[in-house]
PDB file of C-alpha atoms and ligand atoms in Angstrom:
ATOM      1  CA  MET A 290     -13.617   9.936  11.830  1.00 40.00           C
ATOM      2  CA  ALA A 291     -16.563   7.861  12.770  1.00 43.00           C
ATOM      3  CA  GLY A 292     -18.787   7.077  10.040  1.00 48.00           C
ATOM      4  CA  GLU A 293     -16.178   7.913   7.322  1.00 71.00           C
ATOM      5  CA  ALA A 294     -14.043   5.142   5.797  1.00 91.00           C
ATOM      6  CA  PRO A 295     -10.538   5.131   7.289  1.00 97.00           C
ATOM      7  CA  ARG A 296      -7.913   6.819   5.351  1.00 98.00           C
ATOM      8  CA  VAL A 297      -5.093   5.381   7.246  1.00 98.00           C
ATOM      9  CA  VAL A 298      -3.580   1.888   6.422  1.00 98.00           C
ATOM     10  CA  VAL A 299      -1.561   0.646   9.370  1.00 98.00           C
ATOM     11  CA  ALA A 300       1.457  -1.438   8.042  1.00 98.00           C
ATOM     12  CA  LEU A 301       1.541  -4.682  10.056  1.00 98.00           C
ATOM     13  CA  ASP A 302       5.423  -5.222   9.691  1.00 97.00           C
ATOM     14  CA  VAL A 303       5.714  -7.673  12.417  1.00 97.00           C
ATOM     15  CA  ASP A 304       7.048 -11.198  12.144  1.00 96.00           C
ATOM     16  CA  SER A 305       4.468 -13.372  13.829  1.00 97.00           C
ATOM     17  CA  ARG A 306       0.632 -13.970  13.902  1.00 97.00           C
ATOM     18  CA  GLU A 307       0.515 -13.271  17.620  1.00 98.00           C
ATOM     19  CA  ARG A 308       2.074  -9.822  17.264  1.00 98.00           C
ATOM     20  CA  ALA A 309      -0.128  -8.898  14.364  1.00 98.00           C
ATOM     21  CA  GLU A 310      -3.202 -10.070  16.228  1.00 98.00           C
ATOM     22  CA  ALA A 311      -2.126  -8.258  19.297  1.00 98.00           C
ATOM     23  CA  LEU A 312      -1.935  -5.117  17.310  1.00 98.00           C
ATOM     24  CA  ALA A 313      -5.146  -5.723  15.542  1.00 98.00           C
ATOM     25  CA  SER A 314      -6.837  -6.149  18.832  1.00 98.00           C
ATOM     26  CA  ARG A 315      -5.625  -2.729  20.185  1.00 98.00           C
ATOM     27  CA  LEU A 316      -6.545  -0.963  16.955  1.00 98.00           C
ATOM     28  CA  ASP A 317     -10.153  -0.652  15.495  1.00 98.00           C
ATOM     29  CA  PRO A 318     -11.478  -1.373  11.958  1.00 98.00           C
ATOM     30  CA  ALA A 319     -13.584   1.981  12.306  1.00 98.00           C
ATOM     31  CA  LEU A 320     -10.390   3.818  12.530  1.00 98.00           C
ATOM     32  CA  CYS A 321      -7.805   1.997  10.156  1.00 98.00           C
ATOM     33  CA  ARG A 322      -7.223  -0.572   7.545  1.00 98.00           C
ATOM     34  CA  LEU A 323      -4.447  -3.098   7.709  1.00 98.00           C
ATOM     35  CA  LYS A 324      -1.598  -3.709   5.361  1.00 98.00           C
ATOM     36  CA  VAL A 325      -0.114  -7.320   5.307  1.00 98.00           C
ATOM     37  CA  GLY A 326       3.182  -7.463   3.406  1.00 98.00           C
ATOM     38  CA  LYS A 327       5.601 -10.114   2.343  1.00 98.00           C
ATOM     39  CA  GLU A 328       7.360 -10.929   5.642  1.00 97.00           C
ATOM     40  CA  LEU A 329       4.004 -11.450   7.695  1.00 98.00           C
ATOM     41  CA  PHE A 330       2.256 -13.163   4.702  1.00 98.00           C
ATOM     42  CA  THR A 331       5.202 -15.622   4.108  1.00 98.00           C
ATOM     43  CA  ARG A 332       5.089 -16.344   7.926  1.00 98.00           C
ATOM     44  CA  THR A 333       1.441 -16.797   8.502  1.00 98.00           C
ATOM     45  CA  GLY A 334      -0.365 -17.116   5.192  1.00 97.00           C
ATOM     46  CA  PRO A 335      -3.996 -16.653   4.312  1.00 98.00           C
ATOM     47  CA  GLU A 336      -5.056 -17.698   7.909  1.00 98.00           C
ATOM     48  CA  LEU A 337      -4.081 -14.422   9.284  1.00 98.00           C
ATOM     49  CA  VAL A 338      -5.883 -12.337   6.726  1.00 98.00           C
ATOM     50  CA  GLU A 339      -8.992 -14.413   7.414  1.00 98.00           C
ATOM     51  CA  ARG A 340      -8.669 -13.713  11.155  1.00 98.00           C
ATOM     52  CA  LEU A 341      -8.188 -10.006  10.236  1.00 98.00           C
ATOM     53  CA  HIS A 342     -11.213 -10.036   8.224  1.00 98.00           C
ATOM     54  CA  ALA A 343     -13.109 -11.852  11.217  1.00 98.00           C
ATOM     55  CA  ARG A 344     -12.061  -8.824  13.268  1.00 98.00           C
ATOM     56  CA  GLY A 345     -13.786  -6.459  10.739  1.00 98.00           C
ATOM     57  CA  TYR A 346     -10.673  -5.128   9.155  1.00 98.00           C
ATOM     58  CA  SER A 347     -10.242  -4.240   5.416  1.00 98.00           C
ATOM     59  CA  VAL A 348      -6.847  -5.846   4.198  1.00 98.00           C
ATOM     60  CA  PHE A 349      -4.222  -4.419   1.693  1.00 98.00           C
ATOM     61  CA  LEU A 350      -2.435  -7.558   0.693  1.00 98.00           C
ATOM     62  CA  ASP A 351       0.985  -5.784  -0.232  1.00 98.00           C
ATOM     63  CA  LEU A 352       2.799  -8.677  -2.301  1.00 98.00           C
ATOM     64  CA  LYS A 353       3.684  -6.633  -5.211  1.00 98.00           C
ATOM     65  CA  PHE A 354       3.250  -9.328  -7.750  1.00 98.00           C
ATOM     66  CA  HIS A 355       5.639  -9.405 -10.642  1.00 98.00           C
ATOM     67  CA  ASP A 356       5.809 -12.475 -12.880  1.00 98.00           C
ATOM     68  CA  ILE A 357       4.613 -13.760 -16.274  1.00 98.00           C
ATOM     69  CA  PRO A 358       0.975 -12.588 -16.909  1.00 98.00           C
ATOM     70  CA  ASN A 359      -0.750 -16.146 -16.305  1.00 98.00           C
ATOM     71  CA  THR A 360       0.975 -16.415 -12.823  1.00 98.00           C
ATOM     72  CA  VAL A 361       0.175 -12.910 -11.744  1.00 98.00           C
ATOM     73  CA  ALA A 362      -3.524 -13.433 -12.911  1.00 98.00           C
ATOM     74  CA  GLY A 363      -3.744 -16.473 -10.789  1.00 98.00           C
ATOM     75  CA  ALA A 364      -2.222 -14.838  -7.799  1.00 98.00           C
ATOM     76  CA  CYS A 365      -4.775 -11.910  -8.231  1.00 98.00           C
ATOM     77  CA  ARG A 366      -7.753 -14.374  -8.390  1.00 97.00           C
ATOM     78  CA  ALA A 367      -6.311 -16.093  -5.127  1.00 97.00           C
ATOM     79  CA  ALA A 368      -6.242 -12.681  -3.515  1.00 97.00           C
ATOM     80  CA  ALA A 369      -9.829 -11.893  -4.685  1.00 97.00           C
ATOM     81  CA  ASP A 370     -10.862 -15.311  -3.309  1.00 96.00           C
ATOM     82  CA  LEU A 371      -9.398 -14.307   0.176  1.00 97.00           C
ATOM     83  CA  GLY A 372     -11.629 -11.323  -0.118  1.00 97.00           C
ATOM     84  CA  VAL A 373      -8.864  -8.632   0.497  1.00 98.00           C
ATOM     85  CA  TRP A 374      -9.683  -4.833  -0.019  1.00 98.00           C
ATOM     86  CA  MET A 375      -6.682  -4.117  -2.113  1.00 98.00           C
ATOM     87  CA  VAL A 376      -3.859  -6.084  -3.817  1.00 98.00           C
ATOM     88  CA  ASN A 377      -0.925  -4.777  -5.924  1.00 98.00           C
ATOM     89  CA  VAL A 378       1.489  -5.577  -8.576  1.00 98.00           C
ATOM     90  CA  HIS A 379       4.654  -4.191 -10.112  1.00 98.00           C
ATOM     91  CA  ALA A 380       4.205  -1.942 -13.030  1.00 98.00           C
ATOM     92  CA  LEU A 381       7.688  -3.058 -14.254  1.00 97.00           C
ATOM     93  CA  GLY A 382       5.883  -6.485 -14.962  1.00 98.00           C
ATOM     94  CA  GLY A 383       4.816  -4.886 -18.122  1.00 98.00           C
ATOM     95  CA  GLU A 384       1.610  -4.082 -20.000  1.00 98.00           C
ATOM     96  CA  ARG A 385       0.517  -7.595 -20.716  1.00 98.00           C
ATOM     97  CA  MET A 386       0.988  -8.619 -17.025  1.00 98.00           C
ATOM     98  CA  LEU A 387      -1.032  -5.494 -15.852  1.00 98.00           C
ATOM     99  CA  ILE A 388      -3.900  -6.325 -17.999  1.00 98.00           C
ATOM    100  CA  ALA A 389      -3.928 -10.078 -17.132  1.00 98.00           C
ATOM    101  CA  ALA A 390      -3.977  -8.988 -13.449  1.00 98.00           C
ATOM    102  CA  ARG A 391      -6.945  -6.583 -14.044  1.00 98.00           C
ATOM    103  CA  GLU A 392      -8.923  -8.998 -16.260  1.00 98.00           C
ATOM    104  CA  ALA A 393      -8.469 -11.785 -13.651  1.00 98.00           C
ATOM    105  CA  LEU A 394     -10.123  -9.468 -10.922  1.00 98.00           C
ATOM    106  CA  ASP A 395     -12.894  -8.582 -13.563  1.00 96.00           C
ATOM    107  CA  THR A 396     -13.802 -11.925 -13.947  1.00 93.00           C
ATOM    108  CA  ALA A 397     -13.492 -13.074 -10.308  1.00 88.00           C
ATOM    109  CA  GLY A 398     -16.771 -13.496  -8.396  1.00 77.00           C
ATOM    110  CA  GLY A 399     -17.631 -11.596  -5.297  1.00 74.00           C
ATOM    111  CA  ALA A 400     -16.202  -8.308  -4.074  1.00 83.00           C
ATOM    112  CA  ARG A 401     -13.528  -7.239  -6.413  1.00 94.00           C
ATOM    113  CA  PRO A 402     -10.164  -5.977  -4.650  1.00 98.00           C
ATOM    114  CA  LEU A 403      -8.797  -2.602  -5.872  1.00 98.00           C
ATOM    115  CA  LEU A 404      -5.857  -3.291  -7.862  1.00 98.00           C
ATOM    116  CA  THR A 405      -2.954  -0.972  -7.421  1.00 98.00           C
ATOM    117  CA  ALA A 406       0.612  -0.867  -9.062  1.00 98.00           C
ATOM    118  CA  VAL A 407       3.915   0.019  -7.596  1.00 97.00           C
ATOM    119  CA  THR A 408       5.781   2.296 -10.082  1.00 95.00           C
ATOM    120  CA  MET A 409       9.486   2.520  -9.190  1.00 89.00           C
ATOM    121  CA  LEU A 410      10.690   1.434  -5.662  1.00 87.00           C
ATOM    122  CA  THR A 411      11.692   4.556  -3.488  1.00 82.00           C
ATOM    123  CA  SER A 412      14.856   2.548  -2.613  1.00 85.00           C
ATOM    124  CA  HIS A 413      16.005   2.961  -6.356  1.00 88.00           C
ATOM    125  CA  GLY A 414      17.976   6.130  -7.141  1.00 88.00           C
ATOM    126  CA  PRO A 415      19.124   7.350 -10.753  1.00 91.00           C
ATOM    127  CA  GLU A 416      22.182   5.303 -10.429  1.00 93.00           C
ATOM    128  CA  ASP A 417      20.290   2.022  -9.767  1.00 93.00           C
ATOM    129  CA  LEU A 418      18.181   2.739 -12.766  1.00 94.00           C
ATOM    130  CA  ALA A 419      21.246   3.159 -14.846  1.00 94.00           C
ATOM    131  CA  ARG A 420      22.754  -0.149 -13.661  1.00 95.00           C
ATOM    132  CA  LEU A 421      19.372  -1.675 -14.643  1.00 95.00           C
ATOM    133  CA  GLY A 422      19.879  -0.275 -18.039  1.00 95.00           C
ATOM    134  CA  LEU A 423      16.763   1.993 -17.548  1.00 94.00           C
ATOM    135  CA  ARG A 424      17.456   5.432 -19.119  1.00 94.00           C
ATOM    136  CA  ASP A 425      14.558   7.381 -17.838  1.00 94.00           C
ATOM    137  CA  SER A 426      15.179   9.817 -14.870  1.00 93.00           C
ATOM    138  CA  PRO A 427      13.327   8.554 -11.691  1.00 92.00           C
ATOM    139  CA  ASP A 428      10.489  11.162 -12.492  1.00 93.00           C
ATOM    140  CA  ALA A 429      10.065  10.156 -16.091  1.00 95.00           C
ATOM    141  CA  LEU A 430      10.014   6.439 -15.068  1.00 95.00           C
ATOM    142  CA  VAL A 431       7.254   7.006 -12.507  1.00 96.00           C
ATOM    143  CA  ALA A 432       5.313   8.916 -15.013  1.00 97.00           C
ATOM    144  CA  ARG A 433       5.949   6.277 -17.754  1.00 97.00           C
ATOM    145  CA  LEU A 434       4.968   3.241 -15.579  1.00 98.00           C
ATOM    146  CA  ALA A 435       1.901   5.030 -13.956  1.00 98.00           C
ATOM    147  CA  ALA A 436       0.517   5.779 -17.461  1.00 98.00           C
ATOM    148  CA  LEU A 437       1.166   2.113 -18.345  1.00 98.00           C
ATOM    149  CA  ALA A 438      -0.618   0.965 -15.351  1.00 98.00           C
ATOM    150  CA  LEU A 439      -3.500   3.329 -15.519  1.00 98.00           C
ATOM    151  CA  GLY A 440      -3.967   2.516 -19.306  1.00 98.00           C
ATOM    152  CA  ALA A 441      -4.178  -1.170 -18.488  1.00 98.00           C
ATOM    153  CA  GLY A 442      -7.143  -0.246 -16.374  1.00 98.00           C
ATOM    154  CA  LEU A 443      -5.651  -0.603 -12.808  1.00 98.00           C
ATOM    155  CA  ASP A 444      -7.612   1.184 -10.020  1.00 98.00           C
ATOM    156  CA  GLY A 445      -4.629   3.237  -8.788  1.00 98.00           C
ATOM    157  CA  LEU A 446      -0.914   3.483  -7.709  1.00 98.00           C
ATOM    158  CA  VAL A 447       1.271   3.197  -4.607  1.00 98.00           C
ATOM    159  CA  CYS A 448       3.576   6.350  -4.720  1.00 96.00           C
ATOM    160  CA  SER A 449       5.430   8.713  -2.791  1.00 93.00           C
ATOM    161  CA  ALA A 450       3.171  11.662  -1.551  1.00 93.00           C
ATOM    162  CA  ARG A 451       5.719  13.952  -3.258  1.00 92.00           C
ATOM    163  CA  GLU A 452       4.616  12.357  -6.640  1.00 94.00           C
ATOM    164  CA  ALA A 453       0.867  12.543  -5.912  1.00 96.00           C
ATOM    165  CA  ALA A 454       0.286  16.125  -6.979  1.00 96.00           C
ATOM    166  CA  ASP A 455       1.821  15.329 -10.405  1.00 96.00           C
ATOM    167  CA  LEU A 456      -0.007  12.098 -10.996  1.00 97.00           C
ATOM    168  CA  ARG A 457      -3.194  13.728  -9.931  1.00 97.00           C
ATOM    169  CA  ALA A 458      -2.459  16.575 -12.544  1.00 97.00           C
ATOM    170  CA  ALA A 459      -1.796  13.956 -15.121  1.00 97.00           C
ATOM    171  CA  HIS A 460      -4.477  11.516 -14.593  1.00 98.00           C
ATOM    172  CA  GLY A 461      -7.291  13.385 -12.699  1.00 98.00           C
ATOM    173  CA  PRO A 462      -9.444  12.426  -9.842  1.00 97.00           C
ATOM    174  CA  ASP A 463     -10.219   8.770 -10.613  1.00 98.00           C
ATOM    175  CA  PRO A 464      -6.893   6.924  -9.818  1.00 98.00           C
ATOM    176  CA  VAL A 465      -6.675   5.493  -6.049  1.00 98.00           C
ATOM    177  CA  LEU A 466      -3.350   6.869  -4.757  1.00 98.00           C
ATOM    178  CA  VAL A 467      -1.773   5.056  -1.804  1.00 98.00           C
ATOM    179  CA  THR A 468       1.177   6.901  -0.149  1.00 97.00           C
ATOM    180  CA  PRO A 469       3.740   5.398   2.302  1.00 96.00           C
ATOM    181  CA  GLY A 470       6.604   7.522   3.845  1.00 93.00           C
ATOM    182  CA  ILE A 471       4.140   9.337   6.096  1.00 95.00           C
ATOM    183  CA  ARG A 472       5.306  10.752   9.438  1.00 95.00           C
ATOM    184  CA  PRO A 473       2.996  13.011  11.982  1.00 94.00           C
ATOM    185  CA  ALA A 474       4.766  16.147  12.595  1.00 88.00           C
ATOM    186  CA  GLU A 475       6.013  15.129  15.768  1.00 84.00           C
ATOM    187  CA  ALA A 476       7.124  11.763  15.015  1.00 87.00           C
ATOM    188  CA  ASP A 477      10.463  10.165  14.187  1.00 88.00           C
ATOM    189  CA  ALA A 478      11.425   9.579  10.403  1.00 87.00           C
ATOM    190  CA  ASP A 479      12.964   6.129  11.290  1.00 88.00           C
ATOM    191  CA  ASP A 480      14.736   4.985   8.249  1.00 86.00           C
ATOM    192  CA  GLN A 481      12.260   6.996   5.630  1.00 81.00           C
ATOM    193  CA  ARG A 482      14.369   9.531   4.004  1.00 79.00           C
ATOM    194  CA  ARG A 483      11.782  11.996   2.715  1.00 78.00           C
ATOM    195  CA  VAL A 484       8.724  12.007   4.886  1.00 86.00           C
ATOM    196  CA  VAL A 485       5.353  13.899   4.434  1.00 93.00           C
ATOM    197  CA  THR A 486       2.613  14.689   7.342  1.00 96.00           C
ATOM    198  CA  PRO A 487      -0.671  13.033   7.013  1.00 97.00           C
ATOM    199  CA  GLY A 488      -2.334  16.382   6.106  1.00 96.00           C
ATOM    200  CA  GLU A 489       0.287  17.258   3.485  1.00 96.00           C
ATOM    201  CA  ALA A 490      -0.245  13.960   1.811  1.00 97.00           C
ATOM    202  CA  LEU A 491      -3.948  14.358   1.488  1.00 97.00           C
ATOM    203  CA  ALA A 492      -3.523  17.915   0.167  1.00 96.00           C
ATOM    204  CA  GLN A 493      -1.226  16.441  -2.304  1.00 96.00           C
ATOM    205  CA  GLY A 494      -4.009  14.206  -3.653  1.00 97.00           C
ATOM    206  CA  SER A 495      -3.298  10.950  -1.627  1.00 97.00           C
ATOM    207  CA  ASP A 496      -6.360   8.757  -0.688  1.00 98.00           C
ATOM    208  CA  TYR A 497      -4.750   6.520   1.477  1.00 98.00           C
ATOM    209  CA  LEU A 498      -1.912   6.823   3.972  1.00 98.00           C
ATOM    210  CA  VAL A 499       0.259   3.835   4.759  1.00 98.00           C
ATOM    211  CA  ILE A 500       1.712   4.242   8.284  1.00 98.00           C
ATOM    212  CA  GLY A 501       3.604   1.747  10.079  1.00 97.00           C
ATOM    213  CA  ARG A 502       5.802   2.507  12.986  1.00 96.00           C
ATOM    214  CA  PRO A 503       4.335   5.840  14.228  1.00 97.00           C
ATOM    215  CA  VAL A 504       1.338   3.560  15.159  1.00 98.00           C
ATOM    216  CA  THR A 505       2.773   0.050  15.639  1.00 97.00           C
ATOM    217  CA  ALA A 506       5.880   1.213  17.834  1.00 97.00           C
ATOM    218  CA  ALA A 507       3.808   3.731  19.797  1.00 97.00           C
ATOM    219  CA  PRO A 508       3.403   2.865  23.473  1.00 97.00           C
ATOM    220  CA  ASP A 509      -0.509   3.263  22.831  1.00 98.00           C
ATOM    221  CA  PRO A 510      -0.949   2.484  19.271  1.00 98.00           C
ATOM    222  CA  ARG A 511      -4.835   3.254  19.348  1.00 98.00           C
ATOM    223  CA  HIS A 512      -3.981   6.853  20.871  1.00 98.00           C
ATOM    224  CA  ALA A 513      -1.283   7.301  18.180  1.00 97.00           C
ATOM    225  CA  LEU A 514      -3.831   6.517  15.485  1.00 98.00           C
ATOM    226  CA  GLU A 515      -6.602   8.547  16.854  1.00 98.00           C
ATOM    227  CA  ARG A 516      -4.161  11.635  16.960  1.00 97.00           C
ATOM    228  CA  ILE A 517      -3.393  10.932  13.179  1.00 97.00           C
ATOM    229  CA  ASN A 518      -7.101  10.683  12.341  1.00 97.00           C
ATOM    230  CA  ALA A 519      -7.750  13.905  14.267  1.00 96.00           C
ATOM    231  CA  SER A 520      -4.986  15.723  12.539  1.00 95.00           C
ATOM    232  CA  ILE A 521      -6.395  14.734   9.185  1.00 94.00           C
ATOM    233  CA  ALA A 522      -9.960  15.837  10.202  1.00 91.00           C
ATOM    234  CA  ASP A 523      -8.294  19.229  10.985  1.00 77.00           C
TER     235      ASP A 523
HETATM  236  O1  C5P B 788       6.953   2.172   9.539  1.00 71.25           O
HETATM  237  P1  C5P B 788       6.717   2.805   8.195  1.00 71.25           P
HETATM  238  O2  C5P B 788       5.562   4.025   8.238  1.00 71.25           O
HETATM  239  O3  C5P B 788       7.826   3.497   7.603  1.00 71.25           O
HETATM  240  O4  C5P B 788       6.212   1.695   7.230  1.00 71.25           O
HETATM  241  C1  C5P B 788       5.895   2.066   5.794  1.00 71.25           C
HETATM  242  C2  C5P B 788       5.417   0.715   5.073  1.00 71.25           C
HETATM  243  O5  C5P B 788       5.178   1.267   3.731  1.00 71.25           O
HETATM  244  C3  C5P B 788       6.370  -0.257   5.098  1.00 71.25           C
HETATM  245  O6  C5P B 788       5.456  -1.550   5.111  1.00 71.25           O
HETATM  246  C4  C5P B 788       7.071  -0.165   3.888  1.00 71.25           C
HETATM  247  O7  C5P B 788       7.521  -1.379   3.458  1.00 71.25           O
HETATM  248  C5  C5P B 788       5.985   0.469   2.895  1.00 71.25           C
HETATM  249  N1  C5P B 788       6.582   1.064   1.715  1.00 71.25           N
HETATM  250  C6  C5P B 788       7.556   2.139   1.825  1.00 71.25           C
HETATM  251  N2  C5P B 788       7.909   2.865   0.779  1.00 71.25           N
HETATM  252  C7  C5P B 788       7.486   2.391  -0.241  1.00 71.25           C
HETATM  253  C8  C5P B 788       6.717   1.304  -0.504  1.00 71.25           C
HETATM  254  C9  C5P B 788       6.226   0.738   0.423  1.00 71.25           C
HETATM  255  O8  C5P B 788       7.712   2.550   3.154  1.00 71.25           O
HETATM  256  N3  C5P B 788       8.012   3.113  -1.517  1.00 71.25           N
END
C-alpha cells in the first residue's frame, strides 16, 4: 500500500506511554494511522500525541467531546493546536454543539483536523434507548443523528460498517466514514459482537478502518498490519 494514504487506523488501547511507543516503533506511518482514546490520553496527555507526530504518524484523537457548545469549541481548538489528523464529538451533544465544534475548527489556524461525530454507541440496544427516553429505533436514531451532524457541516461519522452502506446511500460520497468492529477473516472477534472484514467494510463504503487487537495483540504487529493491508489491496 506504499504511496497510498493508509486506510487502517490502529487503536492504541494501551495504558502507558511506554506501551504506546513500543507499538508505534514496531508499526510504520506509511502503513497505518493511530487512534489515541480516553484511557491513553488521560494517562499520557498531549505529550504522547506529540511523540507520535514526531514519528510521522497521523493521529485520530478519539475523545468523543460532549459538553456545552463553548466548551466543545475550546476542546476542538486545542485538538487543532495539537495538530491531530482527526478529532470527534458526540452527535447527541446537539446541533448547536456540532456547529460550534465545526466553526472552531474553521477558524483555527494551521492544518484543520477532520471532524467526525459518533452517532449512537454500539453498546446501546433498543432497551437502553427507551430507558434514556429516546423513542427512535437504533437505526432511526443513527440516521437522525447522522443527518444532524452532516447538516452541521461535520466532515464525517464514526459508524458501524453495517451502517455504512445506508449512510452512503443517504448522504453520497463526501462524508468520511470511520468504522470500528473490523476483524480479518481469520481473527478472533474478541468482545466485538458483530464484526466485518476489512474488505467488506470498504465495500460497504467505509473510508477508514479502526482496528485494535488484531494488530496490537498480534505476536508481530507489523506483519498483522501488512496482511490486513494486503487483504484490502486485493
Ligand atoms: O480491538 P478492537 O479492534 O476491538 O478495537 C476497536 C476500537 O474501536 C476500540 O478503541 C474501541 O473503543 C473503538 N470503538 C468500537 N466500537 C465503537 C466505537 C469505537 O469498537 N462503536
